[in-house]
Amino acid sequence: MALDIQAIRRDFPILSKKVYNKPLVYLDNGATTQKPRCVVDKLVYNYYNENANIHRGVHFLSQEATEAHEEARRTVQQFLNARSSDEIVFTRGTTESINLVASSFTDECMSAGDEVIVSVMEHHSNIVPWQIQAARKGISLRVIPMNERGELDLEAYRQLFNEKTRLVSVAHVSNVLGTVNPVKEIVRIAHEQGVPVMIDGAQSVPHIPVDVQDLDAEFYVFSGHKIYGPTGIGVLYGKEEWLDRLPPYQGGGEMIASVSFEKTTFNELPFKFEAGTPDFIGSTALAEALRYVQALGMAEIEAYEHELLRYAEAKLEAIEGMRIFGKAREKSGVLSFLVGNIHHYDMGMLLDHLGIAVRTGHHCAQPLMQALGIEGTVRASFSFYNTKEEVDVLAAGIERVRKMF
Ligand code: PLP
């Protein structure tokens, strides 16, 4: 069933805000998404009604909060179609999830000279954690190149494997190009070589249906705030046998079974990876966000955002001097562009004064910018609450800026 966009927009109070006395056109959804009322209400409700530290208290309120947190974990499990809720670890977000795997996987499975395969279009959060491990342990990175459309070169990818390859870690969707990488195929090729895979789902989970059993990756990570949930909460999915195998990332309360000064034993999954008081308020609000998008339907969201992307591409391509970066055949709702010689920052600033929020700069993907031979782009990134009218406002705004230069 088609989405009722106007009804949906009423769920997001911020969308009726004015900036510089103009209606806000929010096209920075790749950076973070706006929150529906139900998610904010859930945060408030929890603080007023279910706030007690979890997993420790015998009292009523603590048990209620514990049950809500674990119910949230089951919601995430079901959303990703994971086998077990033990495979869902709550983290602070994609960045922390990747750092967790980089640290624990390197400690357990890698030694000097071993290699991790990433792609040229990774966000810094899937590059720098590996470089930190490289400095610690002498591992190194191999990089999958892309073609002119911004699609990964799978033949080159196959050639990167050797007896030193220990892990593949790639983005499902590029935050700059919008490319939807063929992650199922990427996983299949890695598995042929006996190599596990981590997928960065920061830009995919909010926009396309994801089934971790179908993809078969060992690890899959995403951030709550990019899928209409609160900031400060995210998810690491890991196959149980892998999470079991990896050592804890941080030490503290919650992640232990017993502690003495002589010896500590660790808790079972998933608590082994959740040291300290978890964000039990955020987890339940994230679950609320997941229920919200599920009620709309991930397939419907994907279809609508795709329609919006195609509409926007046609509109923007008609603008003189327009260069769009990322022409992949499989693409999600991200449009990176430059117009003539106009600096991305100038374009972003001037669009902002028209009420249009876009991202400018390197988008935390400097190696990709180097590969493209540019310093940065302007990026419009869409959500299901955006409209074709807003795309028209964007196109008219770009045209206006172009004429000023
Ligand atoms: N990976 C990709 C592809 C992203 O787009 C982002 C954020 O923009 C991240 C990782 C990092 O996400 P977070 O800052 O929520 O940890």
Coordinates of C-alpha atoms and ligand atoms in Angstrom, one line a residue:
M1 CA 0.0 0.0 0.0
A2 CA 1.3 3.5 -0.8
L3 CA 2.5 5.6 2.1
D4 CA 0.4 8.5 3.2
I5 CA 3.2 11.0 3.4
Q6 CA 1.2 13.9 4.7
A7 CA -0.1 11.8 7.6
I8 CA 3.4 10.6 8.2
R9 CA 4.7 14.1 8.3
R10 CA 2.3 15.0 11.1
D11 CA 4.1 12.3 13.2
F12 CA 7.3 14.4 13.0
P13 CA 6.7 17.8 14.8
I14 CA 10.0 19.3 13.7
L15 CA 9.0 19.0 10.0
S16 CA 6.6 21.9 10.4
K17 CA 9.4 24.2 11.8
K18 CA 10.5 27.3 10.0
V19 CA 14.1 28.3 9.5
Y20 CA 14.9 31.9 8.4
N21 CA 11.1 32.2 8.2
K22 CA 11.0 29.5 5.5
P23 CA 9.6 26.0 5.8
L24 CA 12.3 23.6 6.8
V25 CA 13.3 21.2 4.0
Y26 CA 15.2 18.6 5.8
L27 CA 17.5 16.6 3.4
D28 CA 20.2 15.6 5.8
N29 CA 18.8 12.2 6.8
G30 CA 22.0 10.4 6.1
A31 CA 23.5 12.3 9.0
T32 CA 20.6 11.8 11.4
T33 CA 16.8 11.3 11.0
Q34 CA 14.1 13.2 12.7
K35 CA 12.0 11.5 15.4
P36 CA 8.4 10.6 15.3
R37 CA 6.3 11.6 18.3
C38 CA 5.9 8.0 19.5
V39 CA 9.7 7.7 20.0
V40 CA 10.0 10.9 22.0
D41 CA 6.9 10.0 24.0
K42 CA 8.5 6.6 24.8
L43 CA 11.6 8.3 26.2
V44 CA 9.5 10.5 28.4
Y45 CA 7.2 7.7 29.4
N46 CA 10.1 5.5 30.4
Y47 CA 11.8 8.2 32.5
Y48 CA 8.5 8.9 34.3
N49 CA 7.3 5.3 34.6
E50 CA 9.9 2.7 34.2
N51 CA 13.2 4.2 35.3
A52 CA 15.3 1.8 37.4
N53 CA 18.7 0.2 36.8
I54 CA 18.2 -3.1 35.1
H55 CA 19.4 -6.7 35.6
R56 CA 20.3 -6.0 39.2
G57 CA 17.3 -5.0 41.3
V58 CA 14.9 -7.4 42.9
H59 CA 12.4 -4.6 43.2
F60 CA 9.3 -4.2 40.9
L61 CA 10.5 -1.2 39.0
S62 CA 13.9 -2.8 38.2
Q63 CA 12.2 -5.9 37.0
E64 CA 9.9 -3.9 34.8
A65 CA 12.7 -1.9 33.3
T66 CA 14.7 -5.1 32.7
E67 CA 11.9 -6.7 30.9
A68 CA 11.4 -3.6 28.7
H69 CA 15.1 -3.6 27.8
E70 CA 15.1 -7.3 26.9
E71 CA 11.8 -6.9 25.0
A72 CA 13.6 -4.2 23.0
R73 CA 16.4 -6.6 22.3
R74 CA 13.8 -9.1 21.0
T75 CA 12.3 -6.4 18.8
V76 CA 15.7 -5.7 17.2
Q77 CA 16.2 -9.5 16.8
Q78 CA 12.9 -9.8 15.0
F79 CA 13.6 -6.6 12.9
L80 CA 16.9 -8.1 11.6
N81 CA 15.6 -11.6 11.6
A82 CA 18.4 -12.8 13.8
R83 CA 18.2 -16.4 15.1
S84 CA 18.4 -15.4 18.8
S85 CA 18.2 -12.3 20.9
D86 CA 21.6 -13.3 22.3
E87 CA 23.0 -12.2 19.0
I88 CA 21.9 -8.6 19.6
V89 CA 24.3 -6.4 21.5
F90 CA 23.4 -2.8 22.4
T91 CA 26.1 -0.3 21.8
R92 CA 26.3 3.5 21.4
G93 CA 26.0 3.2 17.6
T94 CA 27.7 2.0 14.4
T95 CA 31.0 3.5 15.4
E96 CA 31.2 1.7 18.8
S97 CA 30.0 -1.5 17.2
I98 CA 32.8 -1.4 14.6
N99 CA 35.3 -0.5 17.2
L100 CA 34.1 -3.4 19.4
V101 CA 34.6 -5.9 16.6
A102 CA 37.9 -4.4 15.4
S103 CA 39.3 -4.6 18.9
S104 CA 38.0 -8.0 20.0
F105 CA 38.4 -9.7 16.6
T106 CA 42.0 -8.4 16.2
D107 CA 42.8 -9.6 19.7
E108 CA 41.4 -13.1 19.1
C109 CA 41.9 -13.8 15.4
M110 CA 44.8 -11.7 14.0
S111 CA 48.5 -11.3 14.3
A112 CA 51.1 -9.2 12.5
G113 CA 50.9 -9.4 8.8
D114 CA 47.2 -10.4 8.7
E115 CA 44.8 -8.4 6.5
V116 CA 41.3 -6.9 6.6
I117 CA 39.5 -6.1 3.3
V118 CA 37.5 -2.9 3.3
S119 CA 36.2 -0.8 0.4
V120 CA 37.2 2.5 -1.1
M121 CA 33.8 4.0 -0.1
E122 CA 34.0 3.3 3.7
H123 CA 33.0 5.9 6.3
H124 CA 36.0 6.8 8.5
S125 CA 34.4 4.7 11.2
N126 CA 35.2 1.6 9.2
I127 CA 38.7 2.6 8.4
V128 CA 40.2 4.3 11.5
P129 CA 39.4 1.5 14.0
W130 CA 41.3 -0.9 11.7
Q131 CA 44.2 1.6 11.5
I132 CA 44.3 1.7 15.3
Q133 CA 44.6 -2.1 15.3
A134 CA 47.2 -1.9 12.6
A135 CA 49.4 0.3 14.8
R136 CA 48.8 -2.1 17.8
K137 CA 49.2 -5.4 16.0
G138 CA 50.8 -4.8 12.6
I139 CA 47.8 -5.9 10.6
S140 CA 47.0 -4.1 7.3
L141 CA 44.1 -3.0 5.1
R142 CA 43.4 -4.1 1.5
V143 CA 40.9 -1.9 -0.4
I144 CA 38.2 -2.9 -2.9
P145 CA 38.2 -0.3 -5.7
M146 CA 35.1 0.9 -7.6
N147 CA 34.2 1.7 -11.2
E148 CA 33.1 5.0 -12.6
R149 CA 29.5 4.5 -11.6
G150 CA 30.5 4.0 -8.0
E151 CA 30.0 0.3 -7.9
L152 CA 32.5 -2.0 -6.2
D153 CA 34.7 -4.0 -8.5
L154 CA 33.9 -7.6 -7.5
E155 CA 36.6 -9.1 -9.7
A156 CA 39.3 -6.9 -8.0
Y157 CA 37.7 -7.9 -4.7
R158 CA 38.3 -11.6 -5.4
Q159 CA 41.9 -10.9 -6.2
L160 CA 42.4 -9.3 -2.7
F161 CA 42.1 -12.6 -0.9
N162 CA 45.2 -14.5 0.2
E163 CA 46.2 -16.7 3.1
K164 CA 46.6 -13.6 5.3
T165 CA 43.0 -12.4 4.8
R166 CA 41.1 -12.6 8.2
L167 CA 38.0 -10.4 7.7
V168 CA 36.0 -8.4 5.2
S169 CA 34.4 -5.2 6.5
V170 CA 32.2 -3.2 4.1
A171 CA 29.3 -0.8 4.0
H172 CA 26.0 -2.0 2.8
V173 CA 25.1 1.4 1.5
S174 CA 27.6 4.2 0.8
N175 CA 26.7 7.4 2.7
V176 CA 28.2 9.5 -0.1
L177 CA 27.3 7.7 -3.3
G178 CA 24.1 5.9 -2.2
T179 CA 25.5 2.7 -3.8
V180 CA 23.8 -0.4 -2.5
N181 CA 26.6 -2.8 -2.4
P182 CA 25.9 -6.5 -3.3
V183 CA 26.7 -7.6 0.2
K184 CA 25.1 -11.0 -0.2
E185 CA 27.6 -11.7 -3.0
I186 CA 30.4 -10.1 -1.1
V187 CA 29.7 -12.5 1.8
R188 CA 29.4 -15.5 -0.5
I189 CA 32.8 -14.8 -2.0
A190 CA 34.4 -14.3 1.4
H191 CA 32.9 -17.5 2.7
E192 CA 34.3 -19.4 -0.3
Q193 CA 37.6 -18.3 1.1
G194 CA 36.6 -19.2 4.7
V195 CA 36.7 -15.5 5.7
P196 CA 34.0 -13.9 8.0
V197 CA 32.4 -10.6 7.1
M198 CA 31.2 -7.5 8.9
I199 CA 28.6 -5.2 7.3
D200 CA 28.2 -1.6 8.2
G201 CA 24.5 -1.1 8.0
A202 CA 24.3 2.5 9.1
Q203 CA 22.8 3.7 5.8
S204 CA 21.0 0.5 4.9
V205 CA 18.9 -0.5 7.9
P206 CA 16.8 2.7 7.8
H207 CA 16.1 2.4 4.1
I208 CA 15.9 -1.2 2.8
P209 CA 14.7 -4.5 4.3
V210 CA 17.6 -6.3 6.0
D211 CA 17.6 -10.0 6.9
V212 CA 20.8 -11.0 8.6
Q213 CA 20.2 -14.7 8.1
D214 CA 19.7 -14.3 4.4
L215 CA 22.8 -12.1 4.1
D216 CA 24.7 -14.5 6.2
A217 CA 27.3 -12.0 7.4
E218 CA 29.0 -12.8 10.7
F219 CA 28.5 -9.2 12.0
Y220 CA 26.1 -6.5 11.1
V221 CA 26.0 -3.1 12.7
F222 CA 23.8 0.0 12.7
S223 CA 22.9 3.2 14.6
G224 CA 19.6 4.0 16.3
H225 CA 19.6 7.7 15.5
K226 CA 19.7 7.1 11.7
I227 CA 16.5 5.0 11.9
Y228 CA 14.3 7.5 13.7
G229 CA 15.4 6.3 17.2
P230 CA 17.3 8.2 19.8
T231 CA 21.0 9.2 19.7
G232 CA 23.4 7.2 21.8
I233 CA 22.1 3.7 21.1
G234 CA 23.0 1.3 18.3
V235 CA 23.3 -2.4 17.6
L236 CA 25.9 -5.0 17.0
Y237 CA 24.5 -8.2 15.5
G238 CA 26.9 -11.1 15.6
K239 CA 26.5 -14.8 14.9
E240 CA 26.4 -16.5 18.3
E241 CA 29.4 -18.7 17.6
W242 CA 31.5 -15.6 16.7
L243 CA 30.3 -13.5 19.7
D244 CA 31.0 -16.5 21.9
R245 CA 34.5 -16.7 20.5
L246 CA 35.5 -13.0 20.8
P247 CA 36.8 -11.6 24.1
P248 CA 35.0 -8.7 25.9
Y249 CA 35.6 -5.2 24.6
Q250 CA 35.2 -3.3 27.9
G251 CA 35.3 -4.5 31.5
G252 CA 33.0 -3.4 34.3
G253 CA 29.7 -4.3 35.8
E254 CA 27.1 -6.4 34.0
M255 CA 29.6 -8.2 31.8
I256 CA 30.9 -10.5 34.5
A257 CA 29.8 -13.8 36.0
S258 CA 32.0 -13.6 39.0
V259 CA 34.9 -11.4 40.1
S260 CA 37.7 -11.9 42.6
F261 CA 41.1 -10.2 42.7
E262 CA 42.6 -13.5 41.4
K263 CA 40.2 -14.3 38.6
T264 CA 37.1 -12.9 36.8
T265 CA 34.8 -15.0 34.7
F266 CA 32.6 -13.3 32.0
N267 CA 28.9 -13.2 31.7
E268 CA 27.0 -15.1 28.9
L269 CA 25.9 -13.4 25.7
P270 CA 24.9 -10.8 25.0
F271 CA 25.9 -9.3 28.4
K272 CA 29.5 -10.1 28.0
F273 CA 29.7 -7.1 25.6
E274 CA 27.5 -4.7 27.6
A275 CA 29.8 -3.4 30.4
G276 CA 28.2 -0.9 32.7
T277 CA 24.7 0.4 32.9
P278 CA 23.2 0.0 29.4
D279 CA 21.0 2.7 27.8
F280 CA 17.8 0.9 28.8
I281 CA 15.8 4.1 28.1
G282 CA 17.3 4.4 24.6
S283 CA 16.9 0.7 23.8
T284 CA 13.1 0.8 24.3
A285 CA 12.8 4.0 22.3
L286 CA 14.8 2.4 19.5
A287 CA 12.4 -0.5 19.6
E288 CA 9.5 2.0 19.3
A289 CA 11.2 3.5 16.2
L290 CA 11.6 0.0 14.7
R291 CA 7.9 -0.7 15.3
Y292 CA 7.1 2.6 13.6
V293 CA 9.0 1.9 10.4
Q294 CA 7.8 -1.7 10.4
A295 CA 4.2 -0.5 10.5
L296 CA 4.9 1.6 7.5
G297 CA 6.6 -1.4 5.9
M298 CA 10.3 -1.5 4.9
A299 CA 9.5 -2.5 1.4
E300 CA 7.1 0.4 1.0
I301 CA 9.7 2.8 2.5
E302 CA 12.3 1.5 0.0
A303 CA 9.9 1.9 -3.0
Y304 CA 8.9 5.4 -2.0
E305 CA 12.4 6.6 -1.3
H306 CA 13.5 5.1 -4.6
E307 CA 10.8 7.0 -6.5
L308 CA 11.9 10.2 -4.7
L309 CA 15.5 9.5 -5.7
R310 CA 14.6 9.0 -9.4
Y311 CA 12.5 12.2 -9.3
A312 CA 15.3 14.2 -7.7
E313 CA 17.9 12.8 -10.1
A314 CA 15.8 13.9 -13.1
K315 CA 15.3 17.3 -11.6
L316 CA 18.9 17.9 -10.7
E317 CA 20.4 16.5 -13.9
A318 CA 18.5 19.2 -15.8
I319 CA 20.5 21.9 -14.0
E320 CA 23.4 23.4 -16.0
G321 CA 26.8 22.4 -14.7
M322 CA 25.4 19.6 -12.5
R323 CA 27.8 16.7 -11.6
I324 CA 26.2 13.9 -9.7
F325 CA 28.6 11.5 -7.9
G326 CA 27.3 7.9 -7.7
K327 CA 25.4 6.4 -10.6
A328 CA 25.2 2.9 -9.3
R329 CA 22.5 0.7 -10.8
E330 CA 21.4 -0.2 -7.2
K331 CA 21.1 3.0 -5.4
S332 CA 19.5 4.3 -2.2
G333 CA 18.2 7.8 -1.6
V334 CA 21.4 9.8 -1.5
L335 CA 22.4 12.5 -4.0
S336 CA 25.9 13.9 -3.9
F337 CA 26.7 16.7 -6.3
L338 CA 28.6 19.7 -7.3
V339 CA 27.5 22.5 -9.6
G340 CA 30.1 24.2 -11.9
N341 CA 32.9 25.6 -9.9
I342 CA 30.7 26.5 -6.9
H343 CA 32.3 25.3 -3.7
H344 CA 30.2 22.8 -1.8
Y345 CA 30.4 24.9 1.3
D346 CA 29.0 28.0 -0.5
M347 CA 26.2 25.9 -2.0
G348 CA 25.3 24.4 1.4
M349 CA 25.3 27.8 3.1
L350 CA 23.1 29.5 0.5
L351 CA 20.7 26.6 0.4
D352 CA 20.5 26.8 4.2
H353 CA 19.3 30.4 3.9
L354 CA 16.5 29.1 1.7
G355 CA 15.5 26.7 4.5
I356 CA 17.1 23.6 2.9
A357 CA 19.3 21.5 5.1
V358 CA 21.9 19.5 3.2
R359 CA 25.3 18.2 4.1
T360 CA 28.5 19.5 2.7
G361 CA 32.1 18.4 2.9
H362 CA 33.9 15.0 2.8
H363 CA 31.1 13.2 4.7
C364 CA 33.7 11.3 6.8
A365 CA 34.9 9.6 3.7
Q366 CA 38.1 11.3 2.8
P367 CA 39.7 8.3 1.0
L368 CA 36.6 8.2 -1.3
M369 CA 37.0 11.9 -2.0
Q370 CA 40.6 11.3 -2.9
A371 CA 39.5 8.5 -5.3
L372 CA 36.9 10.9 -6.9
G373 CA 39.6 13.6 -7.1
I374 CA 37.4 16.2 -5.2
E375 CA 37.5 17.8 -1.7
G376 CA 33.8 17.4 -1.0
T377 CA 30.3 17.4 -2.3
V378 CA 26.9 18.7 -1.4
R379 CA 24.7 15.8 -0.3
A380 CA 20.9 15.6 -0.2
S381 CA 19.7 12.4 1.6
F382 CA 16.1 11.4 1.6
S383 CA 13.6 9.9 4.1
F384 CA 10.1 8.6 3.5
Y385 CA 8.8 11.9 5.0
N386 CA 10.3 14.0 2.2
T387 CA 8.1 15.0 -0.7
K388 CA 8.5 15.7 -4.4
E389 CA 7.6 19.3 -3.6
E390 CA 10.6 19.5 -1.3
V391 CA 12.7 18.1 -4.1
D392 CA 11.3 20.9 -6.3
V393 CA 12.4 23.5 -3.6
L394 CA 15.9 21.9 -3.6
A395 CA 16.1 22.1 -7.4
A396 CA 14.9 25.7 -7.5
G397 CA 17.3 26.6 -4.7
I398 CA 20.3 25.1 -6.5
E399 CA 19.3 26.9 -9.7
R400 CA 19.1 30.2 -7.8
V401 CA 22.5 29.7 -6.3
R402 CA 23.9 28.7 -9.7
K403 CA 22.6 32.0 -11.2
M404 CA 24.2 34.0 -8.3
F405 CA 27.7 32.7 -9.3
Ligands
PLP1 N1 29.0 4.2 8.6 C1 28.3 4.9 7.7 C2 28.1 4.4 6.3 C3 27.8 6.1 8.1 O1 27.1 6.8 7.2 C4 27.9 6.6 9.4 C5 27.4 7.9 9.8 O2 27.2 8.8 9.0 C6 28.6 5.8 10.3 C7 29.1 4.6 9.9 C8 28.8 6.2 11.7 O3 27.6 6.2 12.4 P1 27.5 6.8 13.9 O4 28.2 8.2 13.9 O5 26.1 6.8 14.2 O6 28.3 5.9 14.8

